[in-house]
Coordinates of C-alpha atoms in Angstrom, one line a residue:
Chain A
X1179 CA 4.3 15.8 -5.4
X1180 CA 4.0 12.4 -6.9
X1181 CA 2.2 9.8 -4.7
X1182 CA 2.1 6.1 -5.4
X1183 CA -0.9 4.3 -3.9
X1184 CA -0.9 0.4 -3.9
X1185 CA -4.5 -0.9 -3.9
X1186 CA -5.7 -4.4 -3.4
X1187 CA -8.8 -6.2 -4.7
X1188 CA -10.6 -8.0 -1.8
X1189 CA -13.8 -10.0 -1.5
X1190 CA -16.6 -7.9 0.0
X1191 CA -15.7 -7.9 3.7
X1192 CA -19.3 -7.7 4.8
X1193 CA -20.0 -11.2 3.4
X1194 CA -18.9 -14.1 5.5
X1195 CA -16.4 -16.2 3.6
X1196 CA -17.2 -19.8 2.6
X1197 CA -14.2 -22.2 2.6
X1198 CA -13.8 -24.7 -0.2
X1199 CA -14.5 -28.2 1.2
X1200 CA -11.0 -29.4 0.7
X1201 CA -9.5 -26.4 2.6
X1202 CA -7.5 -25.2 -0.4
X1203 CA -9.0 -21.8 -0.4
X1204 CA -12.1 -19.6 -0.3
X1205 CA -15.1 -20.1 -2.5
X1206 CA -15.5 -16.8 -4.3
X1207 CA -18.5 -18.0 -6.4
X1208 CA -21.1 -15.2 -6.3
X1209 CA -18.9 -12.9 -4.1
X1210 CA -18.4 -9.3 -5.3
X1211 CA -15.0 -7.7 -5.0
X1212 CA -14.1 -4.2 -3.8
X1213 CA -11.2 -1.9 -3.3
X1214 CA -9.7 -2.8 0.1
X1215 CA -11.4 -0.3 2.4
X1216 CA -8.2 0.9 4.0
X1217 CA -6.8 1.6 0.5
X1218 CA -9.7 4.0 -0.1
X1219 CA -8.5 6.1 2.9
X1220 CA -5.0 6.0 1.3
X1221 CA -6.4 7.2 -2.1
X1222 CA -8.4 9.9 -0.4
X1223 CA -5.4 11.2 1.5
X1224 CA -3.2 11.2 -1.6
X1225 CA -5.9 13.0 -3.6
X1226 CA -6.3 15.6 -0.9
X1227 CA -2.6 16.3 -0.8
X1228 CA -2.4 16.7 -4.5
X1229 CA -5.5 18.9 -4.6
X1230 CA -3.9 21.2 -2.2
X1231 CA -0.3 21.2 -3.4
X1232 CA -0.3 19.9 -6.9
X1233 CA 1.2 16.7 -8.3
X1234 CA -0.3 13.4 -9.3
X1235 CA -1.6 10.2 -7.7
X1236 CA -0.6 7.0 -9.3
X1237 CA -2.2 3.7 -8.4
X1238 CA -0.8 0.2 -8.6
X1239 CA -2.5 -3.1 -8.2
X1240 CA -1.1 -6.6 -8.4
X1241 CA -3.1 -9.6 -9.4
X1242 CA -5.3 -11.1 -12.0
X1243 CA -6.7 -9.1 -15.0
X1244 CA -9.8 -8.5 -12.8
X1245 CA -7.7 -6.0 -10.8
X1246 CA -8.3 -3.5 -13.6
X1247 CA -11.8 -3.1 -12.2
X1248 CA -10.3 -2.3 -8.8
X1249 CA -8.0 0.2 -10.4
X1250 CA -10.8 1.9 -12.3
X1251 CA -12.8 2.2 -9.1
X1252 CA -9.7 3.9 -7.5
X1253 CA -9.2 6.1 -10.5
X1254 CA -12.8 7.3 -10.1
X1255 CA -11.8 8.6 -6.7
X1256 CA -9.3 11.1 -8.2
X1257 CA -6.1 9.2 -9.1
X1258 CA -4.6 10.1 -12.4
X1259 CA -3.4 6.8 -13.8
X1260 CA -2.5 3.3 -12.7
X1261 CA -0.3 0.3 -13.1
X1262 CA -1.7 -3.2 -13.3
X1263 CA 1.0 -5.8 -12.6
X1264 CA -0.7 -8.9 -14.0
X1265 CA -0.1 -12.3 -12.4
X1266 CA -2.2 -15.4 -11.7
X1267 CA 0.2 -16.4 -8.9
X1268 CA -0.9 -15.9 -5.3
X1269 CA 1.9 -13.7 -3.9
X1270 CA 2.6 -13.2 -0.2
X1271 CA 3.6 -9.9 1.3
X1272 CA 7.3 -10.4 0.7
X1273 CA 6.7 -11.0 -3.0
X1274 CA 4.2 -8.1 -3.2
X1275 CA 6.8 -5.8 -1.6
X1276 CA 9.4 -6.9 -4.2
X1277 CA 6.9 -6.0 -7.0
X1278 CA 6.0 -2.7 -5.4
X1279 CA 9.7 -1.9 -5.0
X1280 CA 10.1 -2.4 -8.8
X1281 CA 7.2 -0.1 -9.6
X1282 CA 8.6 2.4 -7.1
X1283 CA 11.9 2.5 -9.0
X1284 CA 10.0 3.1 -12.3
X1285 CA 8.0 6.0 -10.8
X1286 CA 10.3 7.5 -8.2
X1287 CA 7.4 8.9 -6.1
X1288 CA 7.9 11.3 -3.2
X1289 CA 5.5 9.3 -1.1
X1290 CA 3.8 5.9 -1.0
X1291 CA 0.4 5.8 0.9
X1292 CA -1.5 2.5 1.3
X1293 CA -4.0 1.0 3.6
X1294 CA -2.7 -0.4 6.9
X1295 CA -4.0 -3.9 6.1
X1296 CA -6.0 -5.9 3.6
X1297 CA -9.2 -7.1 5.1
X1298 CA -9.0 -10.5 3.5
X1299 CA -5.5 -11.7 4.6
X1300 CA -5.3 -9.2 7.6
X1301 CA -1.5 -9.4 7.1
X1302 CA -0.5 -5.8 7.7
X1303 CA 3.0 -6.5 6.3
X1304 CA 3.6 -5.4 2.7
X1305 CA 4.1 -1.6 3.3
X1306 CA 6.6 -2.0 6.0
X1307 CA 8.5 -4.7 4.0
X1308 CA 8.5 -2.3 1.1
X1309 CA 10.0 0.4 3.3
X1310 CA 12.7 -1.9 4.5
X1311 CA 13.5 -3.1 1.0
X1312 CA 13.8 0.4 -0.3
X1313 CA 15.6 1.5 2.9
X1314 CA 13.0 4.3 3.4
X1315 CA 11.4 5.5 6.6
X1316 CA 7.8 4.6 7.4
X1317 CA 4.8 5.9 9.4
X1318 CA 2.1 3.2 9.9
X1319 CA -1.5 3.6 11.1
X1320 CA -1.7 7.3 10.2
X1321 CA -4.3 9.4 12.0
X1322 CA -3.0 12.7 10.6
X1323 CA -0.3 13.6 8.0
X1324 CA 1.3 17.0 7.7
X1325 CA 3.8 17.6 4.9
X1326 CA 6.7 20.0 5.4
X1327 CA 9.8 20.7 3.5
X1328 CA 11.2 17.2 2.5
X1329 CA 9.5 15.7 5.6
X1330 CA 6.2 14.5 7.0
X1331 CA 4.9 14.7 10.5
X1332 CA 2.6 11.9 11.2
X1333 CA 0.3 11.3 14.1
X1334 CA -0.1 7.5 14.5
X1335 CA -2.8 5.4 16.0
X1336 CA -1.2 3.2 18.7
X1337 CA -2.4 1.2 21.7
X1338 CA -3.5 3.7 24.3
X1339 CA -3.8 6.7 22.0
X1340 CA -1.5 8.4 19.5
X1341 CA 2.2 9.1 19.0
X1342 CA 3.8 11.6 16.7
X1343 CA 6.7 10.8 14.4
X1344 CA 8.7 12.9 11.9
X1345 CA 10.1 11.2 8.8
X1346 CA 12.1 12.4 5.9
X1347 CA 10.7 11.9 2.3
X1348 CA 10.5 9.8 0.3
X1349 CA 8.7 7.6 2.8
X1350 CA 5.9 5.0 3.2
X1351 CA 2.7 5.8 5.1
X1352 CA -0.2 3.5 5.9
X1353 CA -3.7 4.8 6.5
X1354 CA -5.9 4.0 9.5
X1355 CA -9.6 4.6 9.8
X1356 CA -9.7 8.2 11.1
X1357 CA -7.3 9.6 8.6
X1358 CA -10.1 11.1 6.5
X1359 CA -13.5 10.4 5.1
X1360 CA -13.2 8.8 1.7
X1361 CA -15.4 10.4 -1.0
X1362 CA -17.9 8.5 -3.1
X1363 CA -17.2 8.4 -6.8
X1364 CA -19.6 10.5 -8.8
X1365 CA -20.9 9.2 -12.1
X1366 CA -18.9 11.6 -14.3
X1367 CA -15.7 10.5 -12.4
X1368 CA -16.6 6.9 -13.0
X1369 CA -17.0 7.6 -16.7
X1370 CA -13.8 9.6 -16.8
X1371 CA -11.9 6.8 -15.0
X1372 CA -12.7 4.4 -17.8
X1373 CA -10.5 6.4 -20.1
X1374 CA -7.6 6.9 -17.7
X1375 CA -4.3 5.2 -18.5
X1376 CA -3.7 1.8 -17.0
X1377 CA -0.3 0.4 -17.8
X1378 CA -0.4 -3.4 -17.9
X1379 CA 2.9 -5.2 -17.2
X1380 CA 4.0 -8.6 -16.2
X1381 CA 6.4 -9.6 -13.5
X1382 CA 8.9 -10.3 -16.2
X1383 CA 8.5 -6.8 -17.7
X1384 CA 9.4 -5.4 -14.3
X1385 CA 12.3 -7.9 -14.0
X1386 CA 11.1 -9.2 -10.6
X1387 CA 11.1 -12.8 -9.5
X1388 CA 8.5 -12.1 -6.8
X1389 CA 9.3 -15.2 -4.7
X1390 CA 6.9 -15.8 -1.9
X1391 CA 8.5 -16.5 1.5
X1392 CA 5.4 -18.1 2.9
X1393 CA 2.7 -20.4 1.7
X1394 CA -0.8 -21.1 2.9
X1395 CA -1.0 -24.9 3.2
X1396 CA -4.7 -25.0 4.0
X1397 CA -7.6 -23.2 5.6
X1398 CA -9.9 -24.7 8.2
X1399 CA -13.1 -23.6 9.9
X1400 CA -12.5 -22.1 13.3
X1401 CA -14.1 -23.9 16.2
X1402 CA -17.8 -22.8 16.5
X1403 CA -19.1 -21.4 19.8
X1404 CA -21.7 -23.5 21.6
X1405 CA -25.2 -22.2 21.1
X1406 CA -26.3 -19.6 23.6
X1407 CA -29.6 -18.8 25.1
X1408 CA -32.0 -15.8 25.2
X1409 CA -32.9 -14.8 28.7
X1410 CA -36.3 -13.2 29.5
X1411 CA -35.2 -10.4 31.9
X1412 CA -32.3 -8.5 33.5
X1413 CA -32.9 -10.5 36.7
X1414 CA -32.5 -13.8 34.9
X1415 CA -29.4 -12.5 33.1
X1416 CA -27.7 -11.5 36.4
X1417 CA -28.8 -14.8 38.0
X1418 CA -27.2 -16.8 35.1
X1419 CA -24.0 -14.7 35.2
X1420 CA -23.6 -15.2 38.9
X1421 CA -24.7 -18.9 39.3
X1422 CA -24.1 -20.6 36.0
X1423 CA -21.3 -18.7 34.3
X1424 CA -19.8 -17.5 37.6
X1425 CA -18.4 -14.4 36.1
X1426 CA -20.0 -11.8 38.4
Chain B
X767 CA 16.5 -23.7 16.3
X768 CA 16.3 -20.7 18.5
X769 CA 14.0 -17.9 18.9
X770 CA 14.4 -14.2 19.7
X771 CA 11.5 -12.7 21.7
X772 CA 11.2 -9.0 21.3
X773 CA 9.9 -7.6 24.6
X774 CA 8.1 -4.2 24.7
X775 CA 8.1 -1.4 27.1
X776 CA 6.6 2.1 27.0
X777 CA 8.0 4.9 29.1
X778 CA 10.0 2.3 31.1
X779 CA 7.1 -0.1 31.9
X780 CA 7.0 -3.5 30.4
X781 CA 3.9 -4.1 28.4
X782 CA 1.7 -7.2 29.1
X783 CA 2.1 -8.7 25.6
X784 CA 5.7 -9.4 26.5
X785 CA 4.6 -12.2 28.8
X786 CA 2.2 -13.7 26.2
X787 CA 5.0 -13.7 23.6
X788 CA 7.4 -15.5 26.0
X789 CA 4.6 -18.1 26.5
X790 CA 4.4 -18.4 22.7
X791 CA 8.2 -19.0 22.4
X792 CA 7.9 -21.7 25.0
X793 CA 5.0 -23.3 23.2
X794 CA 7.0 -23.3 19.9
X795 CA 9.9 -25.0 21.7
X796 CA 13.6 -24.7 21.6
X797 CA 15.8 -22.1 23.3
X798 CA 15.0 -18.4 23.3
X799 CA 16.6 -15.1 24.1
X800 CA 14.9 -11.8 24.7
X801 CA 15.6 -8.3 23.4
X802 CA 14.3 -5.2 25.1
X803 CA 15.1 -1.7 23.8
X804 CA 14.6 1.8 25.1
X805 CA 15.2 4.0 28.1
X806 CA 14.7 1.9 31.2
X807 CA 15.5 -1.3 29.4
X808 CA 18.4 -2.3 31.7
X809 CA 16.0 -2.5 34.7
X810 CA 13.3 -4.1 32.4
X811 CA 15.9 -6.8 31.3
X812 CA 16.7 -7.5 34.9
X813 CA 13.0 -8.2 35.6
X814 CA 12.9 -10.7 32.7
X815 CA 15.8 -12.8 34.0
X816 CA 13.6 -15.6 35.6
X817 CA 11.5 -16.5 32.5
X818 CA 13.7 -19.2 31.1
X819 CA 15.6 -17.2 28.4
X820 CA 19.2 -17.9 27.6
X821 CA 20.2 -14.2 27.5
X822 CA 18.2 -11.0 27.9
X823 CA 19.6 -8.3 25.7
X824 CA 18.9 -4.6 26.2
X825 CA 20.1 -1.2 25.1
X826 CA 19.4 2.2 26.5
X827 CA 21.6 3.9 23.9
X828 CA 20.4 7.3 22.5
X829 CA 19.8 5.7 19.1
X830 CA 17.0 3.5 20.5
X831 CA 16.0 5.4 23.6
X832 CA 12.6 6.1 22.1
X833 CA 10.8 3.7 19.7
X834 CA 11.0 4.1 16.0
X835 CA 10.4 1.1 13.7
X836 CA 13.5 2.1 11.7
X837 CA 16.0 2.0 14.6
X838 CA 14.4 -1.0 16.4
X839 CA 14.2 -3.1 13.3
X840 CA 17.8 -2.4 12.4
X841 CA 19.0 -3.2 15.9
X842 CA 17.0 -6.4 16.0
X843 CA 18.2 -7.4 12.5
X844 CA 21.8 -6.9 13.6
X845 CA 21.3 -9.2 16.6
X846 CA 19.5 -11.9 14.5
X847 CA 22.5 -11.7 12.0
X848 CA 25.0 -12.1 14.8
X849 CA 23.2 -14.9 16.8
X850 CA 21.6 -16.8 13.9
X851 CA 18.0 -17.1 15.4
X852 CA 15.6 -19.0 13.2
X853 CA 12.5 -17.3 14.5
X854 CA 11.7 -13.8 15.8
X855 CA 8.5 -13.1 17.6
X856 CA 6.7 -10.1 19.2
X857 CA 3.2 -9.4 20.4
X858 CA 0.7 -8.2 17.8
X859 CA 0.6 -4.8 19.5
X860 CA 0.7 -1.7 17.3
X861 CA 4.4 -1.7 17.9
X862 CA 4.8 -5.3 16.8
X863 CA 2.6 -4.7 13.8
X864 CA 4.8 -1.7 12.9
X865 CA 8.3 -3.1 13.3
X866 CA 8.1 -6.8 12.7
X867 CA 7.3 -6.6 9.0
X868 CA 10.0 -4.1 8.6
X869 CA 12.4 -6.5 10.3
X870 CA 11.2 -9.2 7.9
X871 CA 11.9 -6.9 5.0
X872 CA 15.5 -6.3 6.3
X873 CA 16.1 -10.0 6.8
X874 CA 14.4 -11.2 3.6
X875 CA 12.3 -13.3 6.0
X876 CA 8.8 -14.7 5.6
X877 CA 6.3 -13.3 8.1
X878 CA 3.3 -14.7 9.8
X879 CA 0.9 -12.2 11.5
X880 CA -1.2 -13.0 14.5
X881 CA 0.1 -16.4 15.3
X882 CA -2.3 -18.4 17.5
X883 CA -0.6 -21.8 17.5
X884 CA 2.1 -24.1 16.0
X885 CA 1.7 -27.2 13.9
X886 CA 5.1 -28.9 13.7
X887 CA 7.3 -26.4 11.8
X888 CA 4.2 -24.5 10.5
X889 CA 2.1 -21.7 12.0
X890 CA -1.6 -21.3 12.6
X891 CA -3.2 -17.9 12.2
X892 CA -6.7 -16.5 11.6
X893 CA -7.6 -14.9 8.2
X894 CA -10.8 -13.4 6.7
X895 CA -11.9 -11.7 10.0
X896 CA -11.3 -15.0 11.9
X897 CA -13.6 -17.0 9.7
X898 CA -10.7 -19.3 8.6
X899 CA -7.7 -20.6 10.4
X900 CA -4.8 -20.9 8.0
X901 CA -1.8 -23.2 8.3
X902 CA 1.3 -21.3 7.0
X903 CA 4.6 -22.6 5.9
X904 CA 7.6 -20.2 6.0
X905 CA 10.3 -21.2 3.5
X906 CA 13.1 -18.7 4.5
X907 CA 15.9 -19.5 7.0
X908 CA 14.4 -17.0 9.4
X909 CA 10.7 -16.7 10.2
X910 CA 9.4 -13.5 11.8
X911 CA 6.0 -13.2 13.4
X912 CA 3.6 -11.3 15.6
X913 CA 1.8 -13.3 18.2
X914 CA -1.9 -12.9 19.2
X915 CA -1.8 -12.1 22.9
X916 CA -5.1 -13.8 23.6
X917 CA -4.0 -17.1 22.2
X918 CA -1.2 -17.6 24.8
X919 CA -1.6 -17.3 28.6
X920 CA 1.0 -14.9 30.0
X921 CA 4.2 -16.7 31.1
X922 CA 5.0 -16.6 34.8
X923 CA 8.6 -16.5 36.2
X924 CA 10.0 -20.1 36.1
X925 CA 13.1 -19.4 38.2
X926 CA 16.8 -19.6 37.1
X927 CA 18.7 -16.6 36.0
X928 CA 19.3 -15.6 32.4
X929 CA 22.4 -13.8 31.4
X930 CA 21.9 -10.1 30.8
X931 CA 23.9 -8.4 28.0
X932 CA 23.9 -5.1 26.2
X933 CA 22.9 -5.2 22.5
X934 CA 24.6 -3.0 19.9
X935 CA 22.1 -0.3 19.0
X936 CA 21.7 0.9 15.4
X937 CA 20.0 4.3 14.8
X938 CA 18.3 5.9 11.9
X939 CA 18.3 9.7 11.6
X940 CA 15.5 9.8 9.0
X941 CA 12.8 8.9 11.5
X942 CA 12.3 10.8 14.8
X943 CA 10.0 10.1 17.6
X944 CA 8.4 13.3 18.7
X945 CA 5.9 12.5 21.5
X946 CA 3.1 10.4 22.9
X947 CA -0.4 11.7 23.0
X948 CA -2.0 9.0 25.1
X949 CA -5.6 8.8 26.2
X950 CA -5.9 9.5 29.9
X951 CA -8.0 6.8 31.5
X952 CA -8.4 5.3 35.0
X953 CA -10.0 2.1 33.6
X954 CA -8.1 -1.1 32.9
X955 CA -6.6 -1.6 29.4
X956 CA -8.7 -3.6 26.9
X957 CA -6.0 -6.2 26.7
X958 CA -5.7 -6.7 30.4
X959 CA -9.3 -6.4 31.6
X960 CA -11.2 -9.5 32.8
X961 CA -14.5 -7.8 32.0
X962 CA -15.2 -5.5 29.0
X963 CA -18.4 -3.5 28.5
X964 CA -18.7 -2.5 24.8
X965 CA -20.8 0.2 23.1
X966 CA -22.3 -0.2 19.7
X967 CA -24.4 2.0 17.4
X968 CA -27.4 1.3 19.6
X969 CA -26.0 3.5 22.4
X970 CA -26.7 6.4 20.0
X971 CA -25.1 9.4 21.8
X972 CA -22.8 10.7 24.5
X973 CA -25.5 10.0 27.1
X974 CA -25.6 6.4 26.1
X975 CA -21.8 6.1 26.2
X976 CA -22.0 7.5 29.8
X977 CA -24.3 4.7 30.8
X978 CA -21.9 2.1 29.3
X979 CA -19.0 3.7 31.2
X980 CA -21.0 3.7 34.4
X981 CA -21.6 0.0 34.1
X982 CA -17.9 -0.6 33.3
X983 CA -16.9 1.4 36.4
X984 CA -19.3 -0.6 38.6
X985 CA -17.8 -3.9 37.3
X986 CA -14.2 -2.6 37.3
X987 CA -14.3 -3.3 33.5
X988 CA -12.7 -1.8 30.5
X989 CA -14.8 0.1 27.9
X990 CA -14.7 -1.1 24.3
X991 CA -16.5 0.2 21.2
X992 CA -17.6 -0.9 17.8
X993 CA -16.3 0.9 14.7
X994 CA -19.6 2.8 14.3
X995 CA -19.1 4.4 17.7
X996 CA -15.5 5.3 16.9
X997 CA -16.5 6.7 13.5
X998 CA -19.1 8.9 15.3
X999 CA -16.4 10.2 17.5
X1000 CA -18.2 9.0 20.7
X1001 CA -15.2 7.0 21.9
X1002 CA -11.5 7.0 20.9
X1003 CA -10.1 4.7 18.2
X1004 CA -7.8 2.7 20.5
X1005 CA -11.0 1.3 22.2
X1006 CA -12.2 -0.2 19.0
X1007 CA -12.7 -3.9 19.3
X1008 CA -12.6 -5.8 16.0
X1009 CA -10.8 -7.2 13.0
X1010 CA -8.9 -3.9 12.4
X1011 CA -8.9 -2.8 16.0
X1012 CA -8.1 -4.6 19.2
X1013 CA -8.6 -8.4 19.6
X1014 CA -9.8 -9.2 23.1
X1015 CA -10.8 -12.4 25.0
X1016 CA -11.9 -11.3 28.5
X1017 CA -13.8 -13.6 31.0
X1018 CA -16.9 -11.6 30.3
X1019 CA -17.8 -9.4 27.3
X1020 CA -21.0 -7.3 27.5
X1021 CA -22.1 -6.0 24.1
X1022 CA -24.5 -3.1 24.5
X1023 CA -26.4 -2.1 21.4
X1024 CA -23.9 -3.9 19.1
X1025 CA -25.3 -5.5 16.0
X1026 CA -22.5 -7.9 15.6
X1027 CA -21.0 -7.2 12.2
X1028 CA -18.4 -9.7 11.0
X1029 CA -15.6 -7.2 11.7
X1030 CA -16.6 -6.7 15.3
X1031 CA -17.2 -10.3 16.1
X1032 CA -13.7 -11.1 14.8
X1033 CA -12.3 -9.1 17.7
X1034 CA -14.3 -10.6 20.6
X1035 CA -15.6 -14.1 19.7
X1036 CA -12.9 -15.8 21.8
X1037 CA -14.2 -14.2 25.0
X1038 CA -15.2 -16.8 27.6
X1039 CA -18.7 -15.5 28.2
X1040 CA -20.5 -13.1 25.9
X1041 CA -23.6 -11.2 26.8
X1042 CA -25.5 -9.3 24.2
X1043 CA -28.1 -6.6 25.0
X1044 CA -29.8 -5.4 21.8
X1045 CA -33.4 -4.5 21.1
X1046 CA -33.3 -6.0 17.6
X1047 CA -33.8 -9.8 18.1
X1048 CA -32.5 -10.4 14.6
X1049 CA -29.1 -8.9 15.4
X1050 CA -26.3 -11.3 14.5
X1051 CA -24.6 -10.6 17.8
X1052 CA -27.1 -13.1 19.3
X1053 CA -25.5 -15.9 17.3
X1054 CA -22.2 -15.6 19.3
X1055 CA -23.8 -14.6 22.6
X1056 CA -23.9 -17.1 25.5
X1057 CA -26.7 -15.0 27.0
X1058 CA -28.8 -12.7 24.9
X1059 CA -31.3 -10.1 26.2
X1060 CA -33.6 -8.5 23.7
X1061 CA -34.1 -5.1 25.3
X1062 CA -33.2 -1.5 24.9
X1063 CA -29.9 -1.1 26.6
X1064 CA -30.9 2.3 28.0
X1065 CA -33.5 0.6 30.1
X1066 CA -31.6 -2.7 30.7
X1067 CA -28.3 -1.2 31.8
X1068 CA -29.6 0.8 34.8
X1069 CA -31.6 -2.2 35.9
X1070 CA -28.5 -4.5 35.5
X1071 CA -26.6 -2.1 37.6
X1072 CA -29.2 -2.1 40.4
X1073 CA -29.1 -5.9 40.5
X1074 CA -25.3 -6.0 40.6
X1075 CA -25.2 -3.4 43.4
X1076 CA -27.7 -5.6 45.3
X1077 CA -25.3 -8.5 45.1
X1078 CA -22.5 -6.6 46.8

């Protein structure tokens, strides 16, 4: 089985972002970048499927030349090779889905697995848009994936618990947190990943226009919460909640 | 300029996010219609007649009796094509997050996730775990969006009577709903609760979780969790509060043993009153707390419960 895994380069989510003073974007000076955490679950799932049943895992990342680093990090987790679609343009989800659709057509995978959302934009859009553009079924927020003959049965994380959905292949699946436990890359794998094939192409090479349907006009700081207070005892806490905040 | 609100029901019951989404449509302005699909949607549509919509569409056809993103997105796309709506909105529930981008893909429409407000023709939404508010322009004829429930107070019936009409359902054989495996709970939903008691890494074990649950039950509260607690398997995933879990804004949020990682704070910082109980006085949760108590929750919670019982 061939599995295509789109991966995204994101600023370290554990560092609070600083906005540029003119609101035009985020100040990334001194910030390290990582593979989007949810995409690591996607890579792990794909690698486990291939380890069990054979096939190959192919990564694709879209963005600046720096995304090669992201791809190499993903290749060290067990993927075979990767695509780097190089562009300096900031693409929205609709444009990303167009690019992924073009790569899908080049590769004709049996399955696409990716993270349920990027932790920078928090959009949670591109995979579903890709499924729509390719007219393929989807299973988002996967908790468990079982592959059968030309189909997948997916348990999905939903409000209030799980549901179970059966989809025919090829299909698009997005990974949620409990899907698996992503492995750490061992040094020999990291070294090996440096030599794996990364095919670099431009949007023009793929013949996609990648027109964004949305544009970020500006970023602003959210309103800050008023400073709170430290109370000295449980008694004082209950008193404040009853008499000041009036929530008990 | 008209909007289609996609209402949501599960096993015949309308979900609360429907009313927040109607409020968002009213805040955006212009006329709106409502679409409700699934078994029981005829009765559901009837109950939505007094919220100011032009027409409430429904379908109980076999093709859409149970939810799949495939059939629901196709059905909604057909209605949008027929009626020419310029905006489609749905709550940012797991269903909305699943089907609205697919609808956007079908329509070639730009999408905005987690809308919290409107600025003229543009949309406001949080990014970077709520540390930035972005103004988004959509440059396609139709804009599709999910709406953050906590940003819009639920709409109440405003009288009048909308028309009710059947929508043409479109199925998709390649995706089949099998069953729900819902968590049994007698506690209120995270989204609907006015008080939430949340457990973090500091609760350590099942015994600690029981204490948190006991406090929640005393207060009639919902139970929430940080990602660490979910990863440990101490509480189910759908109770996870945070950037990638549930976004909540109750009247009172009590964080027990929660350190306050960026991802968790993103999910609860709009709560009206935040209480943090943590034995580490350096924990970042105290930066967003209205009332902080530096204490071991295992000692503080029983005492808190005593004092609350004494009030009653």
